[in-house]
Amino acid sequence: MKTNCTVRVKGDLAVRSGLNFARMEGDWYRPDEVFKADSHGWPGDWEGRVILALTLLEQSVHRTSAYLDEIISMIPAHLNEKGYFGPILPEKTFDEQHFGGHSWMIRALAEYYKYKKQPDTLEILEHMVRNFILPVRGSYAQYPIEPGKRFEAKTPWILSHLQTKTQHHAETSDAGCCFIMIDGATAAYELLPIPELREVIDEMIARYMEMDLEALNIQTHATLSAARGILRLYRLTNDQRYLDMALTRYKLYRSAAWTECYGNFNWFGAPRWTEPCGIIDSFIVAVSLWQYTGDVSFLNDSHLIYYNALSHGNRINGSFGSDRCCGAVETEDNLFLAPINYETYWCCTMRGGEGFARAIEYCCLADSGSVTLPFFHSFEADVTWGNESIAFEMISAYPFRDKIEITVKNADLARPLELKLFKPDWAGNAELSLNGEKQSAEALQGFIPLRKQFQTGDVITLDLDMSVRCEETRFDNCVQGYHKFFYGPMLLGHKAEKEINTLDGNKFENYAESKYKSAETVSIPANAKLERVGDGVFRTGDIELSALCSVRDMTREDTMRQILFHG
């Protein structure tokens, strides 16, 4: 029986997604700019990210984009004679930035086709597959992966080159970005199951799994985008090998390149800044791994990522920007979290569109016999199974407050329905009630089940009984001997009063001199008693700590918080 679920989000997620949608209709993302914006050798990248974000936001926010269809109509005029973006390189020569960039366009075309079902879109997509992806068959196996000798190796590949996008952005090489194409190629394969395309995908994955990500300083965003593509192939094939590969890569990322604020090192072994592109990838990968394995630890990860790294990277104007790698041993002043580049408008702001669209999608997951609620955003949902349906509203101040209330607005059910409510690791003695009557709150695989033939007007209340807690720093490549404070999934930080210097170093070797002024640290013992003085605001003595995820206190250019403490 086909299940349909429509979500209309409210509250903080509605604010963030709405701001990002509005930002995505600003000057940089309008039809006259989109196709001439790239000046750093990433054909299809800017265009694809814009289209992907607008396609997903239009569906999840339920508002028509001002420019999406116009941008789509302009694609053919900007393709080369072989039907893709950028220059046609000599035969058997492949630029990895072209593959990284085109992955976003292929993803965008696939999502737009699934949404609008326009045959012209699928035709453009198929031309890209046949004329851009299929010719690389046999060459991914030659992608250079020997540490220290990548640029000297004689291969068909032009590797990602050093480039600087702004004065705040160090000269970088996005090592491994060609493997972003695993994401695009699998999205195309879902619509166009061409055998030769599957061969290329498996070749990409095989080389990706051969790489020593840490020794090569591979970009974590590329790593996680590839993992998302592998997880898509697992969904399409149910081949356990692919799930195992994605698990291996995510677990390495989590242990070796996760900041103490649940953001990413932009490269393995090189924690110069976080990148919301990678953070959003990690959020999606974590939720997908929970869905495919049933291991609730991944869902706990996704809450920590969303309410700390993703929320802090989202700026007050709806954009996204990079932050310091809080806790990384290689950086100075690593007790603090603060913006490095306030808005990364050429990539991260656009990736925010998928981040929020997926967060809305994940609010309510339904199958033939159950409705699962893995997150606690405020929203309304309509779920239908043939002639049966249920409509309900969740009102929640999570993670600032413990209580979640669900009201059944309309129920037309011929059978009992199982409602599954997530019980995160940081919940205490949770209590569940139905119409004021206490129900069992025993969790099974991280979820509290409530099976009833629900009626219109039923009210379900869940109290998570969250509290303040303290945890020691523990991630690989992060400082040890410090601690951090939480309420629920929310990290709590002390706002520093020092102003920040302008970052003026663009070379790696100057990066250590291009940093925030050293702020005075405060000491808070691990056993300190924190008193709640507001939503997401706590105080111990005369020191105030606040959460990273409040839309009333979104990240500004001068936002700087101490996250790690001793004492």
CSV table of C-alpha atoms in Angstrom, one decimal, residues 304 307-308 397-403 426-427 463-470 484-493 530 532 534-538 546-547 549:
chain,number,residue,atom,x,y,z
A,304,LEU,CA,24.4,16.7,17.7
A,307,TYR,CA,21.9,21.5,16.8
A,308,ASN,CA,25.6,22.5,17.0
A,397,ALA,CA,10.5,23.7,22.0
A,398,TYR,CA,13.1,21.0,21.8
A,399,PRO,CA,16.0,21.1,22.5
A,400,PHE,CA,15.4,24.1,24.8
A,401,ARG,CA,12.6,22.4,26.7
A,402,ASP,CA,11.7,18.8,27.5
A,403,LYS,CA,8.0,18.6,26.6
A,426,TRP,CA,20.5,12.4,26.8
A,427,ALA,CA,16.9,11.8,27.8
A,463,ASP,CA,8.5,14.6,28.5
A,464,LEU,CA,12.2,13.8,27.8
A,465,ASP,CA,13.5,14.8,31.2
A,466,MET,CA,16.7,16.3,29.9
A,467,SER,CA,19.3,17.9,32.1
A,468,VAL,CA,22.7,19.6,32.1
A,469,ARG,CA,25.6,17.2,31.7
A,470,CYS,CA,29.4,17.5,31.3
A,484,LYS,CA,32.3,20.7,27.7
A,485,PHE,CA,28.7,21.3,28.9
A,486,PHE,CA,25.4,20.3,27.3
A,487,TYR,CA,21.7,20.6,27.8
A,488,GLY,CA,20.2,17.8,25.8
A,489,PRO,CA,22.0,17.8,22.4
A,490,MET,CA,23.0,21.4,22.8
A,491,LEU,CA,26.6,22.5,23.4
A,492,LEU,CA,26.8,25.4,25.8
A,493,GLY,CA,29.4,28.1,25.2
A,530,LEU,CA,24.5,25.4,36.0
A,532,ARG,CA,18.8,27.8,33.8
A,534,GLY,CA,16.4,31.2,29.9
A,535,ASP,CA,15.8,29.0,26.9
A,536,GLY,CA,19.3,27.7,26.0
A,537,VAL,CA,20.9,30.1,28.6
A,538,PHE,CA,22.6,28.9,31.8
A,546,SER,CA,24.4,29.8,25.9
A,547,ALA,CA,23.4,27.3,23.2
A,549,CYS,CA,21.2,26.8,18.0
